[in-house]
CSV table of C-alpha atoms and ligand atoms in Angstrom, one decimal:
chain,number,residue,atom,x,y,z
L,1,MET,CA,0.0,0.0,0.0
L,2,ASN,CA,1.2,3.5,-0.6
L,3,LYS,CA,0.9,6.6,1.7
L,4,GLU,CA,-2.3,7.9,0.2
L,5,GLU,CA,-4.0,4.5,0.6
L,6,TYR,CA,-2.9,4.3,4.3
L,7,VAL,CA,-4.2,7.8,5.0
L,8,SER,CA,-7.6,7.1,3.5
L,9,LEU,CA,-7.9,3.7,5.2
L,10,ILE,CA,-7.0,5.2,8.6
L,11,ASP,CA,-9.1,8.4,8.2
L,12,GLY,CA,-12.1,6.5,6.8
L,13,ARG,CA,-12.1,3.7,9.4
L,14,ASP,CA,-15.3,2.7,11.1
L,15,GLU,CA,-16.4,-0.2,13.4
L,16,GLU,CA,-17.2,-2.5,10.5
L,17,THR,CA,-13.9,-2.0,8.7
L,18,ALA,CA,-12.1,-2.5,12.1
L,19,ARG,CA,-14.0,-5.8,12.7
L,20,TYR,CA,-13.0,-7.0,9.3
L,21,LEU,CA,-9.4,-5.9,9.7
L,22,PHE,CA,-9.1,-7.7,13.0
L,23,SER,CA,-10.5,-10.9,11.6
L,24,LEU,CA,-8.0,-10.8,8.7
L,25,ALA,CA,-5.2,-10.0,11.2
L,26,ARG,CA,-6.1,-13.0,13.4
L,27,LYS,CA,-6.1,-15.2,10.4
L,28,ARG,CA,-2.7,-14.1,9.3
L,29,ARG,CA,-1.3,-14.5,12.8
L,30,GLU,CA,-2.7,-18.0,13.0
L,31,GLU,CA,-1.1,-19.0,9.6
L,32,TYR,CA,2.3,-18.2,11.1
L,33,TYR,CA,2.0,-18.8,14.8
L,34,GLY,CA,-1.2,-20.7,15.5
L,35,SER,CA,-2.9,-19.6,18.7
L,36,LYS,CA,0.5,-19.3,20.5
L,37,VAL,CA,1.3,-16.3,22.6
L,38,PHE,CA,4.9,-15.8,23.6
L,39,ILE,CA,5.9,-14.3,27.0
L,40,ARG,CA,8.8,-12.0,27.6
L,41,GLY,CA,10.0,-11.3,31.1
L,42,LEU,CA,10.6,-7.5,31.4
L,43,ILE,CA,13.3,-6.4,33.8
L,44,GLU,CA,13.4,-2.6,34.2
L,45,PHE,CA,16.9,-2.4,35.5
L,46,THR,CA,17.5,1.3,35.7
L,47,ASN,CA,15.4,4.5,35.5
L,48,TYR,CA,18.4,6.8,35.3
L,49,CYS,CA,18.4,8.5,31.8
L,50,LYS,CA,20.6,11.1,30.2
L,51,ASN,CA,17.9,12.0,27.7
L,52,ASP,CA,15.1,14.4,28.0
L,53,CYS,CA,12.3,13.1,25.7
L,54,TYR,CA,9.4,15.4,26.2
L,55,TYR,CA,6.9,12.5,26.7
L,56,CYS,CA,8.8,10.3,29.1
L,57,GLY,CA,8.3,10.1,32.9
L,58,ILE,CA,11.9,9.1,33.6
L,59,ARG,CA,13.4,11.9,31.5
L,60,LYS,CA,16.5,13.4,33.2
L,61,SER,CA,14.7,16.7,34.1
L,62,ASN,CA,12.1,15.0,36.1
L,63,ARG,CA,13.3,15.8,39.6
L,64,ASN,CA,10.3,14.0,41.2
L,65,ALA,CA,11.5,10.6,39.8
L,66,SER,CA,13.1,8.5,42.5
L,67,ARG,CA,16.1,6.9,40.8
L,68,TYR,CA,17.3,3.3,41.1
L,69,ARG,CA,19.6,0.8,39.5
L,70,LEU,CA,19.4,-3.0,39.9
L,71,SER,CA,22.7,-4.8,40.8
L,72,ASP,CA,24.0,-7.7,38.7
L,73,GLU,CA,22.7,-10.0,41.4
L,74,ASP,CA,19.3,-8.4,41.4
L,75,ILE,CA,19.0,-8.9,37.6
L,76,ILE,CA,20.1,-12.5,37.8
L,77,SER,CA,17.7,-13.3,40.6
L,78,CYS,CA,14.9,-11.8,38.4
L,79,CYS,CA,15.9,-14.2,35.7
L,80,GLU,CA,16.0,-17.1,38.1
L,81,GLU,CA,12.5,-16.4,39.2
L,82,GLY,CA,11.4,-15.9,35.6
L,83,TYR,CA,13.0,-19.1,34.4
L,84,SER,CA,11.1,-21.1,37.0
L,85,LEU,CA,7.8,-19.4,35.9
L,86,GLY,CA,8.4,-20.5,32.3
L,87,PHE,CA,10.0,-17.5,30.8
L,88,ARG,CA,12.6,-18.2,28.0
L,89,THR,CA,13.2,-14.6,27.0
L,90,PHE,CA,14.5,-11.8,29.3
L,91,VAL,CA,14.1,-8.2,28.2
L,92,LEU,CA,16.5,-5.8,29.9
L,93,GLN,CA,15.1,-2.4,29.6
L,94,GLY,CA,16.2,0.9,31.0
L,95,GLY,CA,16.8,4.6,30.5
L,96,GLU,CA,20.1,5.6,28.7
L,97,ASP,CA,22.2,5.3,31.8
L,98,PRO,CA,26.0,5.8,31.3
L,99,TYR,CA,26.7,3.8,34.5
L,100,PHE,CA,25.9,0.7,32.4
L,101,THR,CA,29.0,0.8,30.2
L,102,ASP,CA,29.7,-1.7,27.5
L,103,GLU,CA,31.8,-3.7,29.9
L,104,ARG,CA,29.1,-3.9,32.6
L,105,MET,CA,26.3,-4.7,30.1
L,106,CYS,CA,28.4,-7.4,28.4
L,107,ARG,CA,29.2,-8.9,31.8
L,108,ILE,CA,25.5,-9.0,32.6
L,109,VAL,CA,24.4,-10.5,29.2
L,110,SER,CA,27.1,-13.2,29.3
L,111,GLU,CA,26.2,-14.1,32.9
L,112,ILE,CA,22.6,-14.6,31.9
L,113,LYS,CA,23.5,-16.6,28.8
L,114,LYS,CA,25.8,-18.8,30.9
L,115,SER,CA,23.2,-19.7,33.4
L,116,TYR,CA,20.2,-19.8,31.0
L,117,GLY,CA,21.6,-21.0,27.7
L,118,ASP,CA,18.2,-21.9,26.3
L,119,CYS,CA,16.9,-18.3,26.8
L,120,ALA,CA,17.0,-15.3,24.5
L,121,VAL,CA,18.3,-12.0,25.9
L,122,THR,CA,16.7,-8.8,24.5
L,123,LEU,CA,18.1,-5.4,25.2
L,124,SER,CA,16.2,-2.2,25.2
L,125,ILE,CA,18.7,0.4,26.3
L,126,GLY,CA,18.5,3.1,23.6
L,127,GLU,CA,21.0,4.6,21.2
L,128,ARG,CA,24.6,3.4,21.3
L,129,SER,CA,27.5,3.3,18.9
L,130,ARG,CA,27.7,0.5,16.3
L,131,GLU,CA,30.8,-0.8,18.2
L,132,SER,CA,28.9,-1.0,21.4
L,133,TYR,CA,26.0,-2.9,19.7
L,134,GLN,CA,28.6,-5.3,18.2
L,135,LYS,CA,30.2,-6.0,21.6
L,136,LEU,CA,26.8,-6.7,23.2
L,137,PHE,CA,25.9,-9.0,20.4
L,138,ASP,CA,29.2,-10.8,20.7
L,139,ALA,CA,28.5,-11.2,24.5
L,140,GLY,CA,25.3,-13.1,23.6
L,141,ALA,CA,22.5,-10.6,23.2
L,142,ASP,CA,20.0,-11.9,20.7
L,143,ARG,CA,17.5,-9.2,20.2
L,144,PHE,CA,17.2,-5.4,20.5
L,145,LEU,CA,14.1,-3.2,20.9
L,146,LEU,CA,14.4,0.4,19.8
L,147,ARG,CA,11.2,2.1,18.8
L,148,HIS,CA,11.7,4.6,16.0
L,149,GLU,CA,8.9,6.7,17.8
L,150,THR,CA,7.9,8.5,14.6
L,151,ALA,CA,9.3,8.1,11.1
L,152,ASP,CA,8.8,11.8,10.3
L,153,PHE,CA,11.9,13.9,11.0
L,154,CYS,CA,9.9,17.0,11.7
L,155,HIS,CA,7.5,15.3,14.1
L,156,TYR,CA,10.4,13.6,15.8
L,157,SER,CA,11.9,17.0,16.6
L,158,MET,CA,8.6,18.0,18.3
L,159,LEU,CA,8.8,15.1,20.7
L,160,HIS,CA,12.5,15.3,21.5
L,161,PRO,CA,15.2,17.9,22.4
L,162,GLU,CA,17.6,19.1,19.7
L,163,ASN,CA,20.4,16.7,20.6
L,164,LEU,CA,18.2,13.7,19.6
L,165,SER,CA,17.4,13.0,15.9
L,166,ALA,CA,15.3,10.6,13.9
L,167,GLU,CA,18.2,10.2,11.6
L,168,ASN,CA,20.5,8.8,14.3
L,169,ARG,CA,17.7,6.6,15.7
L,170,GLN,CA,17.1,5.1,12.3
L,171,LEU,CA,20.8,4.7,11.8
L,172,CYS,CA,21.0,2.7,15.0
L,173,LEU,CA,18.2,0.4,13.8
L,174,LYS,CA,20.1,-0.2,10.5
L,175,ASN,CA,23.3,-1.0,12.5
L,176,LEU,CA,21.5,-3.4,14.8
L,177,LYS,CA,20.0,-5.2,11.8
L,178,ASP,CA,23.3,-5.4,10.0
L,179,ILE,CA,25.0,-6.9,13.1
L,180,GLY,CA,22.5,-9.7,13.1
L,181,TYR,CA,20.1,-8.8,16.0
L,182,GLN,CA,16.4,-9.7,15.7
L,183,VAL,CA,15.3,-6.1,15.8
L,184,GLY,CA,12.1,-4.5,17.2
L,185,THR,CA,10.9,-1.1,16.5
L,186,GLY,CA,7.6,0.8,16.9
L,187,PHE,CA,5.9,4.0,17.8
L,188,MET,CA,3.4,5.7,20.1
L,189,VAL,CA,-0.2,6.2,18.8
L,190,GLY,CA,-1.7,9.6,19.4
L,191,SER,CA,1.5,11.2,20.4
L,192,PRO,CA,1.3,15.0,20.5
L,193,PHE,CA,1.2,16.7,17.0
L,194,GLN,CA,0.9,13.3,15.3
L,195,THR,CA,-1.1,13.4,12.0
L,196,THR,CA,-2.6,10.6,9.9
L,197,GLU,CA,0.2,11.2,7.4
L,198,ASN,CA,2.7,10.5,10.2
L,199,LEU,CA,1.0,7.2,10.9
L,200,ALA,CA,1.1,6.3,7.2
L,201,ASP,CA,4.8,7.1,7.1
L,202,ASP,CA,5.3,4.9,10.1
L,203,MET,CA,3.6,2.0,8.2
L,204,LEU,CA,5.9,2.6,5.2
L,205,PHE,CA,8.9,2.7,7.5
L,206,LEU,CA,8.0,-0.6,9.0
L,207,SER,CA,7.4,-2.2,5.5
L,208,SER,CA,10.9,-1.1,4.4
L,209,LEU,CA,12.8,-2.0,7.6
L,210,LYS,CA,11.0,-5.4,8.0
L,211,PRO,CA,11.7,-5.7,11.7
L,212,SER,CA,11.2,-9.0,13.6
L,213,MET,CA,9.2,-7.3,16.3
L,214,VAL,CA,6.9,-4.2,16.4
L,215,GLY,CA,5.8,-2.6,19.6
L,216,ILE,CA,3.1,0.1,19.6
L,217,GLY,CA,1.1,1.6,22.4
L,218,PRO,CA,-1.0,4.7,23.0
L,219,PHE,CA,0.9,7.8,24.2
L,220,ILE,CA,-0.2,8.5,27.8
L,221,PRO,CA,0.8,11.7,29.5
L,222,HIS,CA,2.9,11.9,32.6
L,223,LYS,CA,2.2,14.7,35.1
L,224,ASP,CA,5.9,15.7,35.4
L,225,THR,CA,6.7,16.2,31.7
L,226,PRO,CA,6.2,19.0,29.2
L,227,PHE,CA,3.3,16.9,27.7
L,228,ALA,CA,1.4,16.7,31.0
L,229,ASP,CA,-1.6,18.4,29.5
L,230,LYS,CA,-1.7,16.5,26.2
L,231,HIS,CA,-4.4,13.9,25.5
L,232,SER,CA,-3.8,10.2,25.5
L,233,GLY,CA,-3.8,8.2,22.3
L,234,THR,CA,-7.1,6.2,21.9
L,235,LEU,CA,-7.6,2.5,22.3
L,236,GLU,CA,-9.6,2.4,19.1
L,237,LEU,CA,-6.8,3.9,16.9
L,238,THR,CA,-4.1,1.9,18.6
L,239,LEU,CA,-6.0,-1.4,17.9
L,240,PHE,CA,-6.6,-0.3,14.3
L,241,MET,CA,-2.9,0.4,13.7
L,242,LEU,CA,-2.0,-3.0,15.4
L,243,GLY,CA,-4.3,-4.8,12.9
L,244,LEU,CA,-2.7,-2.9,10.0
L,245,ILE,CA,0.8,-3.9,11.2
L,246,ARG,CA,-0.2,-7.6,11.4
L,247,LEU,CA,-1.3,-7.5,7.8
L,248,ALA,CA,1.8,-5.6,6.6
L,249,LEU,CA,4.2,-7.8,8.5
L,250,PRO,CA,2.4,-11.1,9.0
L,251,TYR,CA,5.4,-12.9,10.5
L,252,ALA,CA,6.1,-10.2,13.1
L,253,LEU,CA,6.1,-10.6,16.9
L,254,ILE,CA,3.8,-8.0,18.1
L,255,PRO,CA,3.2,-7.4,21.9
L,256,SER,CA,-0.1,-6.4,23.4
L,257,THR,CA,1.5,-3.7,25.5
L,258,THR,CA,1.1,-2.5,29.1
L,259,ALA,CA,0.2,1.0,27.8
L,260,LEU,CA,-2.9,-0.7,26.1
L,261,GLY,CA,-3.8,-2.3,29.4
L,262,THR,CA,-3.4,1.1,31.1
L,263,ILE,CA,-5.9,2.9,28.9
L,264,SER,CA,-8.5,0.1,29.1
L,265,PRO,CA,-9.1,-2.7,31.6
L,266,ILE,CA,-9.4,-5.1,28.6
L,267,GLY,CA,-6.8,-3.4,26.4
L,268,ARG,CA,-4.4,-6.3,26.3
L,269,GLU,CA,-7.2,-8.8,25.4
L,270,LEU,CA,-8.4,-6.5,22.6
L,271,GLY,CA,-4.7,-6.2,21.4
L,272,LEU,CA,-4.5,-9.9,21.0
L,273,LYS,CA,-7.9,-10.0,19.2
L,274,ALA,CA,-6.5,-7.4,16.8
L,275,GLY,CA,-3.5,-9.5,15.9
L,276,ALA,CA,-0.9,-9.3,18.7
L,277,ASN,CA,0.9,-12.4,19.8
L,278,VAL,CA,3.3,-11.4,22.6
L,279,VAL,CA,2.8,-10.3,26.2
L,280,MET,CA,5.5,-8.8,28.4
L,281,PRO,CA,4.8,-9.3,32.1
L,282,ASN,CA,6.9,-7.5,34.5
L,283,LEU,CA,9.7,-9.4,36.3
L,284,SER,CA,11.3,-6.4,38.0
L,285,PRO,CA,11.4,-6.6,41.8
L,286,PRO,CA,8.0,-5.2,43.1
L,287,SER,CA,10.0,-2.6,45.2
L,288,VAL,CA,11.1,-0.7,42.2
L,289,ARG,CA,8.2,-1.0,39.9
L,290,LYS,CA,6.4,2.2,40.8
L,291,LYS,CA,9.7,4.0,40.1
L,292,TYR,CA,9.7,3.0,36.4
L,293,MET,CA,6.7,5.3,35.7
L,294,LEU,CA,6.9,6.2,32.0
L,295,TYR,CA,3.3,7.6,32.1
L,296,ASP,CA,0.6,8.2,34.7
L,297,ASN,CA,-1.4,5.3,36.2
L,298,LYS,CA,0.8,2.5,34.7
L,299,ILE,CA,-0.6,-0.9,35.6
L,300,CYS,CA,1.0,-4.0,37.1
L,301,THR,CA,3.2,-2.0,39.5
L,302,GLY,CA,2.1,-3.7,42.7
L,303,GLU,CA,2.0,-7.4,41.9
L,304,GLU,CA,4.5,-10.2,42.3
L,305,SER,CA,5.8,-11.6,39.0
L,306,ALA,CA,3.9,-14.9,39.5
L,307,GLN,CA,0.6,-12.9,40.0
L,308,CYS,CA,1.3,-10.9,36.9
L,309,LEU,CA,1.8,-14.0,34.9
L,310,GLU,CA,-1.4,-15.7,36.3
L,311,CYS,CA,-3.5,-12.7,35.4
L,312,LEU,CA,-2.1,-12.5,31.9
L,313,LYS,CA,-2.6,-16.2,31.3
L,314,LYS,CA,-6.4,-15.7,32.0
L,315,ARG,CA,-6.5,-12.7,29.7
L,316,VAL,CA,-4.7,-14.6,26.9
L,317,GLU,CA,-7.2,-17.4,27.2
L,318,ASN,CA,-10.1,-15.0,27.1
L,319,ALA,CA,-8.7,-13.8,23.8
L,320,GLY,CA,-8.8,-17.4,22.5
L,321,CYS,CA,-5.0,-18.0,22.7
L,322,GLN,CA,-2.5,-19.8,24.9
L,323,ILE,CA,0.8,-18.8,26.5
L,324,VAL,CA,3.6,-21.2,25.7
L,325,VAL,CA,7.0,-21.9,27.2
L,326,ASP,CA,9.3,-21.0,24.3
L,327,ARG,CA,12.0,-18.5,23.3
L,328,GLY,CA,9.5,-17.3,20.7
L,329,ASP,CA,11.9,-16.5,17.9
L,330,VAL,CA,10.7,-14.8,14.7
L,331,TYR,CA,9.2,-17.1,12.1
L,332,LYS,CA,11.7,-18.4,9.6
L,333,PRO,CA,10.3,-20.2,6.5
J,1,LIG,N1,15.7,4.0,26.8
J,1,LIG,C1,15.2,3.0,25.9
J,1,LIG,C2,14.8,3.6,24.5
J,1,LIG,O1,14.9,4.8,24.4
J,1,LIG,O2,14.5,2.8,23.6
J,1,LIG,C3,14.1,2.2,26.5
J,1,LIG,C4,13.2,2.8,27.4
J,1,LIG,S1,12.0,3.8,26.8
J,1,LIG,C5,11.2,4.4,28.3
J,1,LIG,C6,10.8,2.7,26.1
J,1,LIG,C7,9.6,3.2,25.4
J,1,LIG,O3,8.6,3.8,26.2
J,1,LIG,C8,9.9,4.4,24.4
J,1,LIG,O4,10.4,3.9,23.2
J,1,LIG,C9,8.5,5.0,24.2
J,1,LIG,O5,7.9,4.7,23.0
J,1,LIG,C10,7.7,4.5,25.4
J,1,LIG,N2,7.2,5.6,26.3
J,1,LIG,C11,7.9,6.6,26.9
J,1,LIG,N3,7.1,7.5,27.5
J,1,LIG,C12,5.8,7.1,27.1
J,1,LIG,C13,4.5,7.7,27.3
J,1,LIG,N4,4.4,8.8,28.0
J,1,LIG,N5,3.4,7.1,26.8
J,1,LIG,C14,3.6,5.9,26.1
J,1,LIG,N6,4.8,5.3,25.9
J,1,LIG,C15,5.9,5.9,26.4
J,2,LIG,FE1,15.2,8.2,28.5
J,2,LIG,FE2,12.6,8.0,28.5
J,2,LIG,S1,13.8,9.8,28.3
J,2,LIG,S2,14.0,6.4,28.8
């Protein structure tokens, strides 16, 4: 599809088109993955960040954020608990925290791979040099999540301070792919100043990058950011975009995100019904969860990991799918 076709499809959407889109999306997902839903254990290991993204609750200028870092031992014990619960992918996510040098990160990755050789390690630690990405890959990291946030350079500059550019973010994605990572990207739906043309460009960007994973979620304001007074993205548009992504990239691993669950009590179930096939329960120690507050009212910040998983299992079953114990690598024909 070209840009104009995406724009008219998105702008002209109604309930009936959405229902039809979701049925096609589910069919495509089933062709590739059956009714399987993969789980990723999310470990939010630092909320220090040197960046100042206007939308993000852990941006460096937020003096109200109470900062924390997990130790190597804390991270390993999250993996230990996760492994016993059936997780075979660990996602290490954090702000861009210079304390976690290449040496430190490589040590953590190789320690996890040594103890849990049948598991995949996914990193989500922002923009780094190509050399740094290479070292982390050589240490054993399998996958990398880096949302492009918005493909449009001008829109990108409305969401970020001047020192951050869409150009560099997209170069990072290219480097990650060249190195051999399974790459994930994505964007926020309903972010401030976003137009339908921007969403169409995001779709074209995805079609040309062909990432293994695509994470999208509604933008949700955080009270201590410059975007505190902006509106959230809607459930309805986020689900529609999710369905379109499944059709454009039928083989992709697409999470039904926490942000979807935050704007609606059944957001994650609806995400699965619109074509998603991954959920990412929180494995971070409950003591730090409220501190990784990217946006207001984030869910799952009080539970133990086992509780989170039990709750998600029920939600996945309500959506007609099953959680499996599996690394959940991207489909290879
Ligand atoms: N620092 C890493 C990076 O830049 O990729 C990973 C952490 S960052 C907090 C993870 C993602 O959270 C971002 O890519 C962004 O899309 C999402 N996010 C941040 N603030 C948000 C908000 N207010 N609403 C919804 N999503 C948000
Ligand atoms: Fe760095 Fe959000 S500003 S993680």
